Amino acid sequence: LQNMNIQVEDIRIRAILATYRKRVPVTEGYVEVKDEGTWKQICDKHWTMKNSRVVCGMFGFPSERKYNTNVYKMFASRRKQRYWPYSMDCSGNEAHISSCKLGNHLNMNAKNATCENGMPAVVSCVPGRAFAPSSHSGFRKAFRQEQPLVRLKGGANTGEGRVEVLRNGEWGTVCDDNWNLVSASVVCRELGFGSAKEAITGARLGQGMGPIHLNEIDCTGFEKSVTDCKFNVESQGCNHEEDAAVRCNVPAMGFQNQLRLSGGRNPYEGRVEVLAERNGTLKWGTVCSENWSTVEAMVVCRQLGLGFASHAFQETWYWHGDITADDVVMSGVKCSGTEMSLAHCRHDGADVSCPRGGGRFGAGVSCSETAPDLVLNAELVEQTAYLEDRPMLMLQCALEENCLASSAVNTSITSGFRRLLRFSSQIHNNGQSDFRPKNGRHAWIWHDCHRHYHSMEVFTHYDLLNLNGTKVAEGHKASFCLEDTECEADVQKQYECANFGEQGITVGCWDVYRHDIDCQWIDITDVPPGDYLFQVVINPNYEVAESDYSNNVMKCRSRYDGQHIWMYNCHIGGSFSDETEQKFDHFSGLTNNKVSTR
């Protein structure tokens, strides 16, 4: 405790009443501290709701509430307590009990502290919506808050990420000047978590995009929202290398005990084994790997607190898991990516069906504390888009590469031409680790026309849609050779395509595909004049793990009059409020208008 060298080994909330003992997470009970190896209660004589607020915050709960004192009085009168000889005096905005002042010292009689006419202090906490206790572990929907003003992006685990704030319909970041635990705790509580475990500076959880909305935030710690705190709207001298982030205290849900990785070379990889109930007993078993992908692997790594997924494996014969756990106990798993536990994803339940069986075909993952995050430069697309009528004679290579609409095969080589909508793609890696292709060199494909290897056959989708979201031009799936074209001042280039070089995009670098190279277009020869939506999706099959997939879509409004094309309002997915986004689209579901093949 502050100002005094009084230390305790641990602190907990111990459920006392039967109704709370069965529940996860524990939201009400005695506050106990571990002192010299023994758990001791705290006398409630000087205990305040402010103290309760701090304790609740430490355990991942945004606020405290009143409880039924009579039941606890009755309970306390029947038992002998062991009291800790001190109490605490918190002001309520501390992120941790260790920042509170020391309260009154208890009377001591014969070595034991007494609490005259009092009883052990009890806290009762209000959990955030995503953590509302359930007495059984049934399905729970992935939590979606209504129109929040604040969000966390790019964090590996629940309750951590870069802080982004909604102002004037646009999401932006927060500059880290004066960023501290008190302000960070306001963000955490606002999002339904507890107080902040860590206030992170220097864009350590990845750089954001767009405006920097707030700077020099100064909160008292009792605000309902970080937007109610004092702050400076001027962010001169701030850039995205100073984006503030946070790690919040999150309730102990016990999810990590329902899952394990087995047989890997290190604790970050292995075959996924889950604890499932079969005929009334709990038994470990494997997960069917059919359609197992990076999205499901992300949920596993998050559930175990191991960060992001780096790979999802459909065969795991090279990892010798626990033989007694070879049976498949979970199949048909399909996650949206926001779940906190694999059990919350859609799956077949007790009717397990897995033709290929478990064992060597059990699903596997490897996890990593960091991940890349690719973002397309939307402004550049808007600035560089133009039309070109290109003679068929110069498009033979592109025809072989399937970069033209299917009607191109009937176009005369000598006199025909195709109308191409051309533009430049500049793809930045704003994450915390390099973006590397999924396939090793042995699986890269040589493109004879362009004289280099492509490490990813489907790296982007280019599409032109009508305002109902239906494709009007046969866009194409561009395959890429990935390299560092340019980097920020202090970053060294590492990857280049020439001479069968290593491929990838370094953190802080970008890969530029100029408008004048082959296939950097959509063939719109057969498209009538009208208003359209132009859309680019990077890494569309989630082949490579990223910390944030929501910013992989870039869309623009476009108007074509038969001769000219105009592009406007180009922006990255997730950069505007839902309301603004809906006005833009006129329909919902830009990215989900095609039947999922997963």
Coordinates of C-alpha atoms in Angstrom, one line a residue:
L1 CA 0.0 0.0 0.0
Q2 CA 1.1 3.5 -0.8
N3 CA 3.4 5.4 1.6
M4 CA 3.9 2.4 3.8
N5 CA 5.9 -0.7 3.2
I6 CA 3.0 -3.0 3.9
Q7 CA 2.8 -5.8 1.4
V8 CA 0.3 -8.6 0.8
E9 CA 1.0 -11.5 -1.4
D10 CA -2.4 -11.6 -3.2
I11 CA -6.0 -10.4 -3.1
R12 CA -9.2 -12.2 -4.1
I13 CA -13.0 -12.0 -3.9
R14 CA -14.2 -15.2 -2.3
A15 CA -17.8 -16.1 -2.9
I16 CA -19.7 -16.9 0.3
L17 CA -23.3 -17.3 -0.6
A18 CA -24.3 -20.5 -2.5
T19 CA -25.8 -18.6 -5.4
Y20 CA -22.5 -16.9 -6.1
R21 CA -20.3 -19.9 -5.6
K22 CA -21.6 -21.7 -8.7
R23 CA -21.3 -18.6 -10.9
V24 CA -18.5 -17.6 -13.3
P25 CA -17.2 -15.0 -12.9
V26 CA -17.4 -14.4 -9.1
T27 CA -19.0 -11.0 -8.7
E28 CA -19.8 -10.9 -5.0
G29 CA -18.1 -12.1 -1.8
Y30 CA -15.5 -11.3 0.9
V31 CA -12.5 -9.2 0.0
E32 CA -9.5 -11.3 1.3
V33 CA -5.8 -10.6 1.3
K34 CA -3.1 -13.2 1.6
D35 CA -0.7 -12.2 4.3
E36 CA 2.1 -14.5 5.4
G37 CA 0.6 -17.4 3.5
T38 CA -2.9 -17.1 5.1
W39 CA -6.0 -15.6 3.6
K40 CA -7.5 -12.9 5.9
Q41 CA -10.6 -10.8 5.8
I42 CA -10.8 -7.0 6.0
C43 CA -12.8 -5.3 8.7
D44 CA -15.7 -3.4 7.2
K45 CA -15.8 -0.6 9.7
H46 CA -13.9 1.9 7.5
W47 CA -14.8 0.2 4.2
T48 CA -16.3 2.5 1.6
M49 CA -18.0 2.1 -1.8
K50 CA -14.9 3.8 -3.2
N51 CA -12.8 0.9 -2.0
S52 CA -15.2 -1.5 -3.6
R53 CA -15.0 0.3 -6.9
V54 CA -11.2 -0.1 -6.9
V55 CA -11.4 -3.8 -6.0
C56 CA -14.1 -4.5 -8.6
G57 CA -12.0 -2.7 -11.2
M58 CA -9.0 -4.9 -10.4
F59 CA -11.1 -8.0 -11.1
G60 CA -12.4 -6.8 -14.4
F61 CA -15.7 -5.2 -13.4
P62 CA -16.7 -1.7 -14.4
S63 CA -18.6 -0.8 -11.3
E64 CA -19.8 -1.8 -7.8
R65 CA -23.3 -2.1 -6.3
K66 CA -25.0 -2.5 -2.9
Y67 CA -25.7 -5.9 -1.5
N68 CA -27.9 -7.5 1.1
T69 CA -26.0 -6.9 4.4
N70 CA -28.3 -8.9 6.6
V71 CA -27.5 -12.2 5.0
Y72 CA -23.8 -11.5 5.5
K73 CA -24.3 -10.5 9.1
M74 CA -26.0 -13.7 9.8
F75 CA -23.2 -15.6 8.1
A76 CA -20.4 -13.7 9.9
S77 CA -21.9 -14.3 13.3
R78 CA -21.5 -18.0 12.9
R79 CA -17.9 -18.1 12.0
K80 CA -14.6 -17.0 13.5
Q81 CA -12.8 -14.6 11.2
R82 CA -9.1 -13.9 10.8
Y83 CA -8.7 -10.2 10.2
W84 CA -5.9 -8.4 8.4
P85 CA -4.7 -5.7 10.9
Y86 CA -5.1 -2.8 8.4
S87 CA -7.7 -1.2 6.2
M88 CA -7.5 0.9 3.1
D89 CA -8.7 4.3 2.1
C90 CA -9.2 4.7 -1.6
S91 CA -10.4 7.7 -3.5
G92 CA -12.1 5.4 -6.1
N93 CA -10.2 6.3 -9.2
E94 CA -7.1 4.2 -8.5
A95 CA -6.4 1.4 -11.0
H96 CA -5.1 -0.9 -8.3
I97 CA -5.4 -1.2 -4.6
S98 CA -1.7 -0.7 -4.2
S99 CA -2.2 3.0 -5.1
C100 CA -4.7 3.5 -2.3
K101 CA -3.7 5.1 1.1
L102 CA -3.5 3.0 4.2
G103 CA -6.7 3.3 6.4
N104 CA -7.1 2.8 10.1
H105 CA -5.1 0.3 12.0
L106 CA -7.3 -2.3 13.8
N107 CA -7.1 -3.0 17.6
M108 CA -5.0 -6.0 18.3
N109 CA -5.8 -8.5 21.0
A110 CA -3.5 -11.4 21.7
K111 CA -1.8 -11.2 18.3
N112 CA -5.2 -11.4 16.4
A113 CA -6.8 -8.3 15.0
T114 CA -10.4 -7.8 16.0
C115 CA -13.3 -6.0 14.3
E116 CA -15.6 -4.8 17.0
N117 CA -19.3 -4.8 16.1
G118 CA -18.2 -5.2 12.5
M119 CA -17.9 -8.0 10.0
P120 CA -15.7 -8.9 7.0
A121 CA -15.9 -6.4 4.1
V122 CA -18.0 -7.6 1.2
V123 CA -17.9 -6.3 -2.4
S124 CA -20.5 -6.8 -5.0
C125 CA -19.5 -5.9 -8.6
V126 CA -21.5 -5.3 -11.8
P127 CA -20.0 -7.2 -14.7
G128 CA -19.9 -5.8 -18.2
R129 CA -22.5 -7.2 -20.6
A130 CA -20.0 -9.6 -22.3
F131 CA -19.2 -11.2 -18.9
A132 CA -22.7 -11.5 -17.3
P133 CA -22.5 -14.6 -15.2
S134 CA -24.1 -17.7 -16.6
S135 CA -24.6 -20.7 -14.3
H136 CA -24.1 -23.1 -17.3
S137 CA -21.6 -22.8 -20.1
G138 CA -24.2 -22.7 -22.9
F139 CA -23.9 -20.7 -26.1
R140 CA -23.5 -17.0 -25.7
K141 CA -23.6 -14.5 -28.5
A142 CA -20.4 -12.7 -29.5
F143 CA -20.9 -9.3 -27.7
R144 CA -21.7 -6.3 -29.9
Q145 CA -22.2 -3.0 -28.2
E146 CA -24.7 -0.4 -29.7
Q147 CA -22.9 2.5 -31.4
P148 CA -20.0 3.0 -28.9
L149 CA -18.0 6.1 -28.9
V150 CA -14.7 4.3 -28.1
R151 CA -13.3 1.0 -29.4
L152 CA -10.1 -1.0 -29.0
K153 CA -8.3 -2.2 -32.2
G154 CA -5.4 -4.5 -33.0
G155 CA -5.1 -6.1 -29.6
A156 CA -4.5 -9.9 -29.3
N157 CA -6.5 -10.5 -26.2
T158 CA -9.9 -9.4 -24.9
G159 CA -9.8 -6.0 -23.4
E160 CA -6.6 -4.7 -25.0
G161 CA -5.9 -2.6 -28.1
R162 CA -5.2 0.8 -29.6
V163 CA -7.8 3.3 -28.3
E164 CA -9.9 4.8 -31.0
V165 CA -12.6 7.5 -30.6
L166 CA -15.6 8.4 -32.7
R167 CA -15.9 12.2 -33.5
N168 CA -18.0 13.8 -36.2
G169 CA -18.8 10.3 -37.6
E170 CA -15.2 9.4 -38.1
W171 CA -12.9 7.1 -36.0
G172 CA -9.5 8.4 -35.0
T173 CA -6.8 7.7 -32.5
V174 CA -5.5 9.3 -29.3
C175 CA -2.1 10.8 -28.8
D176 CA -0.1 9.4 -25.9
D177 CA 0.9 12.8 -24.3
N178 CA 0.0 12.5 -20.6
W179 CA -1.6 9.1 -21.2
N180 CA -1.9 7.4 -17.8
L181 CA -3.7 4.7 -15.9
V182 CA -6.5 6.9 -14.7
S183 CA -7.5 8.0 -18.2
A184 CA -7.0 4.5 -19.5
S185 CA -9.2 3.1 -16.8
V186 CA -12.1 5.4 -17.9
V187 CA -11.8 3.8 -21.4
C188 CA -11.8 0.3 -19.9
R189 CA -14.8 0.9 -17.7
E190 CA -16.7 2.5 -20.5
L191 CA -16.2 -0.6 -22.6
G192 CA -17.5 -2.9 -19.8
F193 CA -14.1 -4.0 -18.5
G194 CA -12.5 -3.2 -15.1
S195 CA -9.7 -0.7 -14.5
A196 CA -6.6 -0.5 -16.7
K197 CA -3.8 -2.9 -16.1
E198 CA -1.5 -0.9 -18.4
A199 CA -1.6 2.4 -20.2
I200 CA 0.5 1.8 -23.4
T201 CA 2.3 4.5 -25.3
G202 CA 4.3 4.8 -28.5
A203 CA 1.9 2.8 -30.8
R204 CA 3.1 -0.5 -29.2
L205 CA -0.2 -2.2 -30.3
G206 CA 0.1 -1.0 -33.9
Q207 CA -0.4 2.4 -35.6
G208 CA -3.9 3.6 -36.5
M209 CA -5.1 5.4 -39.6
G210 CA -7.1 8.6 -40.1
P211 CA -7.3 11.6 -37.8
I212 CA -5.7 11.9 -34.3
H213 CA -8.8 13.1 -32.4
L214 CA -7.6 13.7 -28.8
N215 CA -4.4 14.8 -27.1
E216 CA -3.2 15.5 -23.6
I217 CA -6.2 13.7 -22.0
D218 CA -6.8 14.5 -18.4
C219 CA -9.5 12.4 -16.6
T220 CA -10.5 12.5 -13.0
G221 CA -11.3 8.8 -13.2
F222 CA -15.1 9.1 -12.6
E223 CA -16.2 10.1 -16.1
K224 CA -18.8 7.9 -17.9
S225 CA -16.8 8.2 -21.1
V226 CA -13.3 9.3 -22.1
T227 CA -14.9 11.9 -24.3
D228 CA -16.1 13.7 -21.1
C229 CA -12.5 14.2 -19.9
K230 CA -10.5 17.3 -20.4
F231 CA -8.4 17.1 -23.5
N232 CA -6.7 19.1 -26.2
V233 CA -8.2 18.8 -29.7
E234 CA -5.1 20.3 -31.2
S235 CA -2.7 17.4 -31.9
Q236 CA 0.2 19.3 -33.5
G237 CA 3.4 17.4 -33.1
C238 CA 1.5 14.1 -32.7
N239 CA 1.7 11.4 -35.3
H240 CA 0.5 7.8 -35.4
E241 CA 3.8 6.6 -33.9
E242 CA 2.4 8.0 -30.6
D243 CA -1.0 6.2 -30.7
A244 CA -2.2 5.4 -27.2
A245 CA -3.3 1.9 -26.3
V246 CA -4.6 0.0 -23.2
R247 CA -4.7 -3.4 -21.5
C248 CA -7.7 -3.7 -19.2
N249 CA -8.4 -5.9 -16.3
V250 CA -10.9 -8.6 -17.5
P251 CA -12.9 -11.0 -15.3
A252 CA -11.5 -14.5 -14.8
M253 CA -13.9 -16.6 -16.9
G254 CA -11.8 -19.8 -16.7
F255 CA -12.0 -20.2 -20.5
Q256 CA -8.3 -21.1 -20.7
N257 CA -8.9 -24.3 -18.7
Q258 CA -11.3 -25.7 -21.3
L259 CA -8.7 -26.0 -24.0
R260 CA -5.0 -27.0 -24.3
L261 CA -2.3 -27.4 -27.0
S262 CA -0.6 -30.6 -27.1
G263 CA 2.5 -32.1 -28.8
G264 CA 4.0 -28.9 -30.1
R265 CA 7.7 -28.0 -29.9
N266 CA 6.9 -25.0 -27.6
P267 CA 3.9 -23.8 -25.6
Y268 CA 2.7 -21.6 -28.5
E269 CA 1.8 -24.5 -30.9
G270 CA 0.2 -27.9 -30.9
R271 CA -2.9 -29.9 -31.6
V272 CA -6.0 -28.3 -30.2
E273 CA -7.6 -30.4 -27.5
V274 CA -10.9 -29.4 -25.8
L275 CA -12.6 -30.5 -22.6
A276 CA -16.1 -31.8 -23.5
E277 CA -18.9 -33.5 -21.6
R278 CA -19.6 -37.0 -22.9
N279 CA -22.2 -39.2 -21.1
G280 CA -22.0 -37.1 -18.0
T281 CA -18.2 -37.1 -17.7
L282 CA -15.6 -34.5 -18.8
K283 CA -13.2 -35.8 -21.4
W284 CA -10.4 -34.3 -23.5
G285 CA -10.6 -34.7 -27.3
T286 CA -9.6 -33.2 -30.6
V287 CA -11.4 -30.8 -33.0
C288 CA -12.3 -31.8 -36.5
S289 CA -10.0 -30.0 -38.9
E290 CA -12.5 -29.8 -41.8
N291 CA -12.8 -26.1 -42.8
W292 CA -10.5 -25.2 -39.9
S293 CA -9.0 -21.7 -40.7
T294 CA -7.0 -18.8 -39.3
V295 CA -10.3 -17.3 -37.9
E296 CA -10.9 -20.3 -35.7
A297 CA -7.2 -20.5 -34.7
M298 CA -7.4 -16.8 -33.6
V299 CA -10.1 -17.7 -31.1
V300 CA -8.1 -20.6 -29.7
C301 CA -5.0 -18.4 -29.2
R302 CA -7.0 -15.6 -27.6
Q303 CA -8.8 -18.2 -25.3
L304 CA -5.4 -19.4 -24.1
G305 CA -4.0 -15.9 -23.7
L306 CA -1.2 -16.7 -26.3
G307 CA -1.8 -13.7 -28.6
F308 CA -2.7 -14.0 -32.3
A309 CA -2.8 -17.1 -34.4
S310 CA 0.1 -17.3 -36.9
H311 CA -1.1 -20.5 -38.6
A312 CA -4.1 -22.9 -38.6
F313 CA -3.2 -26.6 -39.4
Q314 CA -5.6 -29.2 -40.8
E315 CA -3.1 -32.0 -40.3
T316 CA -1.2 -32.6 -37.0
W317 CA 0.3 -36.0 -37.4
Y318 CA 3.8 -34.6 -36.7
W319 CA 2.7 -33.5 -33.2
H320 CA 2.1 -36.4 -30.9
G321 CA -0.7 -35.3 -28.8
D322 CA -2.2 -37.2 -25.9
I323 CA -3.3 -40.6 -27.3
T324 CA -6.2 -40.7 -24.9
A325 CA -7.5 -37.5 -26.4
D326 CA -7.5 -38.7 -30.1
D327 CA -11.3 -38.9 -30.4
V328 CA -13.1 -36.0 -32.1
V329 CA -15.3 -34.2 -29.6
M330 CA -16.1 -31.0 -31.6
S331 CA -16.8 -30.6 -35.3
G332 CA -18.3 -28.1 -37.7
V333 CA -16.6 -25.2 -35.9
K334 CA -17.1 -21.8 -37.6
C335 CA -16.2 -18.6 -35.7
S336 CA -16.8 -15.0 -36.5
G337 CA -13.5 -14.1 -34.9
T338 CA -14.7 -12.0 -31.9
E339 CA -15.5 -14.9 -29.6
M340 CA -13.7 -15.4 -26.3
S341 CA -14.0 -19.1 -26.3
L342 CA -14.2 -21.8 -29.0
A343 CA -17.4 -23.1 -27.4
H344 CA -19.1 -19.8 -28.3
C345 CA -18.5 -20.4 -32.0
R346 CA -21.0 -22.2 -34.1
H347 CA -20.4 -26.0 -34.0
D348 CA -22.2 -29.3 -34.3
G349 CA -22.8 -29.7 -30.5
A350 CA -23.2 -33.3 -29.4
D351 CA -23.8 -34.6 -33.0
V352 CA -20.1 -34.7 -33.9
S353 CA -19.5 -35.5 -37.6
C354 CA -16.0 -35.8 -38.9
P355 CA -15.5 -38.3 -41.8
R356 CA -11.6 -37.9 -41.8
G357 CA -11.5 -38.5 -38.0
G358 CA -9.3 -37.0 -35.4
G359 CA -5.9 -38.2 -34.3
R360 CA -3.5 -37.2 -37.1
F361 CA -6.2 -35.0 -38.6
G362 CA -7.0 -33.1 -35.4
A363 CA -7.0 -29.3 -35.9
G364 CA -3.9 -27.5 -34.8
V365 CA -2.6 -23.9 -34.3
S366 CA 0.5 -21.9 -33.7
C367 CA 0.2 -18.6 -31.9
S368 CA 2.3 -15.5 -31.8
E369 CA 2.3 -12.4 -29.6
T370 CA 2.3 -10.1 -32.6
A371 CA 0.8 -10.0 -36.0
P372 CA 1.0 -7.8 -39.2
D373 CA -1.9 -5.5 -40.2
L374 CA -2.2 -4.6 -43.9
V375 CA -4.1 -1.4 -44.9
L376 CA -4.6 0.0 -48.4
N377 CA -4.0 3.7 -49.0
A378 CA -7.5 4.8 -50.0
E379 CA -6.4 8.4 -51.0
L380 CA -4.0 7.1 -53.6
V381 CA -6.7 5.0 -55.3
E382 CA -8.9 8.1 -55.6
Q383 CA -6.0 10.1 -57.0
T384 CA -4.7 7.6 -59.5
A385 CA -7.8 6.1 -61.1
Y386 CA -8.3 6.5 -64.8
L387 CA -9.6 4.7 -67.9
E388 CA -7.4 3.2 -70.7
D389 CA -8.5 1.6 -73.9
R390 CA -5.8 -0.9 -74.5
P391 CA -5.2 -2.9 -77.7
M392 CA -5.8 -6.6 -77.3
L393 CA -2.4 -7.1 -78.9
M394 CA -0.7 -5.8 -75.8
L395 CA -2.9 -7.9 -73.5
Q396 CA -1.9 -11.4 -74.3
C397 CA 0.1 -11.8 -71.2
A398 CA -2.8 -10.5 -69.1
L399 CA -5.2 -12.9 -70.8
E400 CA -3.1 -15.8 -69.8
E401 CA -3.1 -14.5 -66.2
N402 CA -6.9 -14.3 -66.1
C403 CA -6.8 -10.6 -65.6
L404 CA -9.5 -9.8 -68.1
A405 CA -13.2 -10.4 -68.3
S406 CA -14.2 -13.7 -69.9
S407 CA -15.6 -11.9 -73.0
A408 CA -11.9 -11.0 -73.8
V409 CA -11.3 -14.4 -75.5
N410 CA -13.7 -13.3 -78.3
T411 CA -12.0 -9.9 -78.8
S412 CA -9.9 -9.6 -82.0
I413 CA -6.2 -9.6 -81.3
T414 CA -5.4 -7.3 -84.3
S415 CA -8.2 -4.7 -84.1
G416 CA -9.9 -5.2 -80.7
F417 CA -9.3 -3.4 -77.4
R418 CA -10.4 -3.6 -73.8
R419 CA -11.5 -0.7 -71.6
L420 CA -9.5 -0.9 -68.3
L421 CA -10.1 1.0 -65.1
R422 CA -6.6 1.4 -63.8
F423 CA -5.4 2.6 -60.3
S424 CA -2.4 2.2 -58.0
S425 CA -2.4 0.1 -54.9
Q426 CA -0.2 1.1 -52.0
I427 CA -0.4 -1.5 -49.2
H428 CA 1.0 -0.6 -45.8
N429 CA 1.9 -2.9 -43.0
N430 CA 0.8 -1.0 -39.8
G431 CA 1.0 -4.1 -37.5
Q432 CA 3.7 -5.3 -35.1
S433 CA 5.3 -8.1 -37.2
D434 CA 6.2 -8.6 -40.9
F435 CA 3.6 -9.9 -43.3
R436 CA 4.9 -13.1 -44.9
P437 CA 3.2 -15.3 -47.5
K438 CA 1.6 -18.4 -46.2
N439 CA 3.5 -20.7 -48.7
G440 CA 7.2 -21.3 -48.5
R441 CA 9.3 -20.8 -51.7
H442 CA 8.8 -24.4 -52.8
A443 CA 5.2 -23.6 -53.5
W444 CA 5.6 -20.2 -55.2
I445 CA 4.4 -20.0 -58.8
W446 CA 6.6 -18.7 -61.6
H447 CA 4.8 -16.3 -63.9
D448 CA 6.5 -16.5 -67.2
C449 CA 4.8 -13.5 -68.7
H450 CA 6.0 -11.2 -65.9
R451 CA 9.2 -13.1 -65.2
H452 CA 8.8 -13.4 -61.4
Y453 CA 7.4 -15.6 -58.7
H454 CA 4.1 -14.9 -57.0
S455 CA 4.0 -16.1 -53.5
M456 CA 0.3 -15.6 -53.0
E457 CA -2.1 -16.6 -55.8
V458 CA -5.0 -14.7 -54.2
F459 CA -3.8 -11.7 -52.5
T460 CA -6.5 -9.1 -53.4
H461 CA -9.9 -9.0 -55.0
Y462 CA -10.7 -6.1 -57.3
D463 CA -14.5 -5.6 -57.9
L464 CA -17.0 -3.2 -59.3
L465 CA -20.4 -3.6 -57.7
N466 CA -23.8 -1.9 -58.4
L467 CA -25.5 -0.1 -55.5
N468 CA -27.2 -3.3 -54.5
G469 CA -23.9 -5.0 -53.9
T470 CA -24.0 -7.2 -57.0
K471 CA -20.8 -7.6 -59.1
V472 CA -21.2 -5.9 -62.5
A473 CA -17.6 -6.3 -63.8
E474 CA -15.9 -9.6 -63.5
G475 CA -13.2 -8.3 -61.2
H476 CA -10.3 -10.6 -60.6
K477 CA -8.2 -12.1 -57.9
A478 CA -4.8 -10.5 -58.2
S479 CA -1.8 -12.6 -57.3
F480 CA 1.1 -10.7 -56.0
C481 CA 4.8 -10.8 -55.5
L482 CA 5.3 -9.1 -52.1
E483 CA 8.1 -6.7 -51.5
D484 CA 9.1 -3.5 -49.6
T485 CA 8.9 -0.7 -52.2
E486 CA 9.4 2.1 -49.7
C487 CA 9.7 2.4 -45.9
E488 CA 9.4 5.0 -43.1
A489 CA 12.6 6.9 -42.4
D490 CA 14.1 4.6 -39.8
V491 CA 13.1 1.3 -41.3
Q492 CA 15.3 -0.9 -43.4
K493 CA 13.9 -2.7 -46.5
Q494 CA 14.1 -6.5 -46.2
Y495 CA 12.0 -8.1 -49.0
E496 CA 12.3 -7.9 -52.8
C497 CA 11.0 -9.9 -55.7
A498 CA 13.9 -9.9 -58.0
N499 CA 16.2 -12.9 -58.2
F500 CA 13.9 -15.3 -56.3
G501 CA 14.3 -13.0 -53.3
E502 CA 12.5 -13.4 -50.0
Q503 CA 8.9 -12.0 -50.2
G504 CA 6.9 -10.1 -47.6
I505 CA 6.1 -6.6 -46.3
T506 CA 8.1 -5.3 -43.3
V507 CA 6.4 -3.4 -40.4
G508 CA 6.6 0.3 -41.4
C509 CA 7.0 -0.4 -45.1
W510 CA 4.6 -0.5 -48.1
D511 CA 4.3 -2.4 -51.3
V512 CA 3.3 -0.3 -54.3
Y513 CA 1.6 -1.7 -57.4
R514 CA 1.6 1.1 -59.8
H515 CA -1.3 1.8 -62.1
D516 CA 0.8 1.2 -65.2
I517 CA 1.7 -2.5 -64.5
D518 CA -0.2 -5.5 -65.9
C519 CA -3.4 -6.6 -64.1
Q520 CA -3.5 -3.5 -61.9
W521 CA -7.0 -2.8 -63.2
I522 CA -10.6 -3.9 -63.6
D523 CA -11.8 -4.8 -67.1
I524 CA -15.0 -2.7 -67.6
T525 CA -15.4 -3.2 -71.3
D526 CA -18.9 -4.7 -70.8
V527 CA -20.1 -2.3 -68.1
P528 CA -22.8 0.3 -69.0
P529 CA -22.6 3.9 -67.7
G530 CA -23.9 4.4 -64.1
D531 CA -23.2 4.8 -60.4
Y532 CA -21.1 2.0 -58.9
L533 CA -19.1 0.9 -55.9
F534 CA -15.5 0.1 -56.4
Q535 CA -14.1 -2.3 -53.8
V536 CA -10.6 -3.8 -53.1
V537 CA -10.2 -6.6 -50.5
I538 CA -6.7 -7.5 -49.3
N539 CA -5.9 -11.0 -48.0
P540 CA -9.6 -11.9 -48.7
N541 CA -9.3 -15.6 -47.7
Y542 CA -7.6 -14.8 -44.4
E543 CA -4.7 -16.9 -45.6
V544 CA -2.3 -14.9 -43.5
A545 CA -3.1 -13.9 -39.9
E546 CA -3.5 -10.2 -39.2
S547 CA -4.3 -8.3 -36.0
D548 CA -7.3 -6.6 -37.7
Y549 CA -9.2 -7.7 -40.7
S550 CA -11.9 -5.0 -40.6
N551 CA -9.5 -2.5 -42.3
N552 CA -8.7 -4.9 -45.2
V553 CA -11.7 -3.6 -47.3
M554 CA -11.3 -0.3 -49.2
K555 CA -14.4 1.1 -51.0
C556 CA -15.2 4.1 -53.2
R557 CA -18.2 5.5 -54.9
S558 CA -17.7 5.8 -58.6
R559 CA -19.6 7.3 -61.5
Y560 CA -19.0 6.2 -65.1
D561 CA -20.5 8.1 -68.0
G562 CA -19.3 5.9 -70.8
Q563 CA -16.1 8.0 -71.4
H564 CA -14.8 9.2 -68.0
I565 CA -14.8 7.7 -64.5
W566 CA -14.9 9.6 -61.2
M567 CA -13.9 8.1 -57.9
Y568 CA -14.9 9.7 -54.7
N569 CA -15.4 9.0 -50.9
C570 CA -12.7 6.3 -51.0
H571 CA -12.2 5.0 -47.5
I572 CA -11.1 2.0 -45.5
G573 CA -13.7 -0.3 -43.8
G574 CA -14.4 0.6 -40.2
S575 CA -13.1 4.2 -40.5
F576 CA -16.6 5.8 -40.3
S577 CA -19.5 5.4 -37.9
D578 CA -22.1 2.7 -38.8
E579 CA -24.6 5.5 -39.6
T580 CA -22.3 7.2 -42.1
E581 CA -21.3 3.8 -43.5
Q582 CA -25.0 2.8 -44.1
K583 CA -25.6 6.1 -45.9
F584 CA -22.6 5.4 -48.1
D585 CA -23.7 1.8 -49.0
H586 CA -27.5 2.1 -49.4
F587 CA -27.4 -1.5 -48.5
S588 CA -25.7 -3.6 -45.8
G589 CA -23.2 -6.3 -46.4
L590 CA -20.5 -5.1 -48.7
T591 CA -18.2 -7.9 -47.9
N592 CA -20.7 -10.6 -47.2
N593 CA -22.7 -10.4 -50.4
K594 CA -21.1 -13.5 -51.8
V595 CA -21.8 -17.0 -50.5
S596 CA -19.1 -17.9 -48.1
T597 CA -16.9 -20.8 -49.3
R598 CA -15.5 -21.4 -45.9

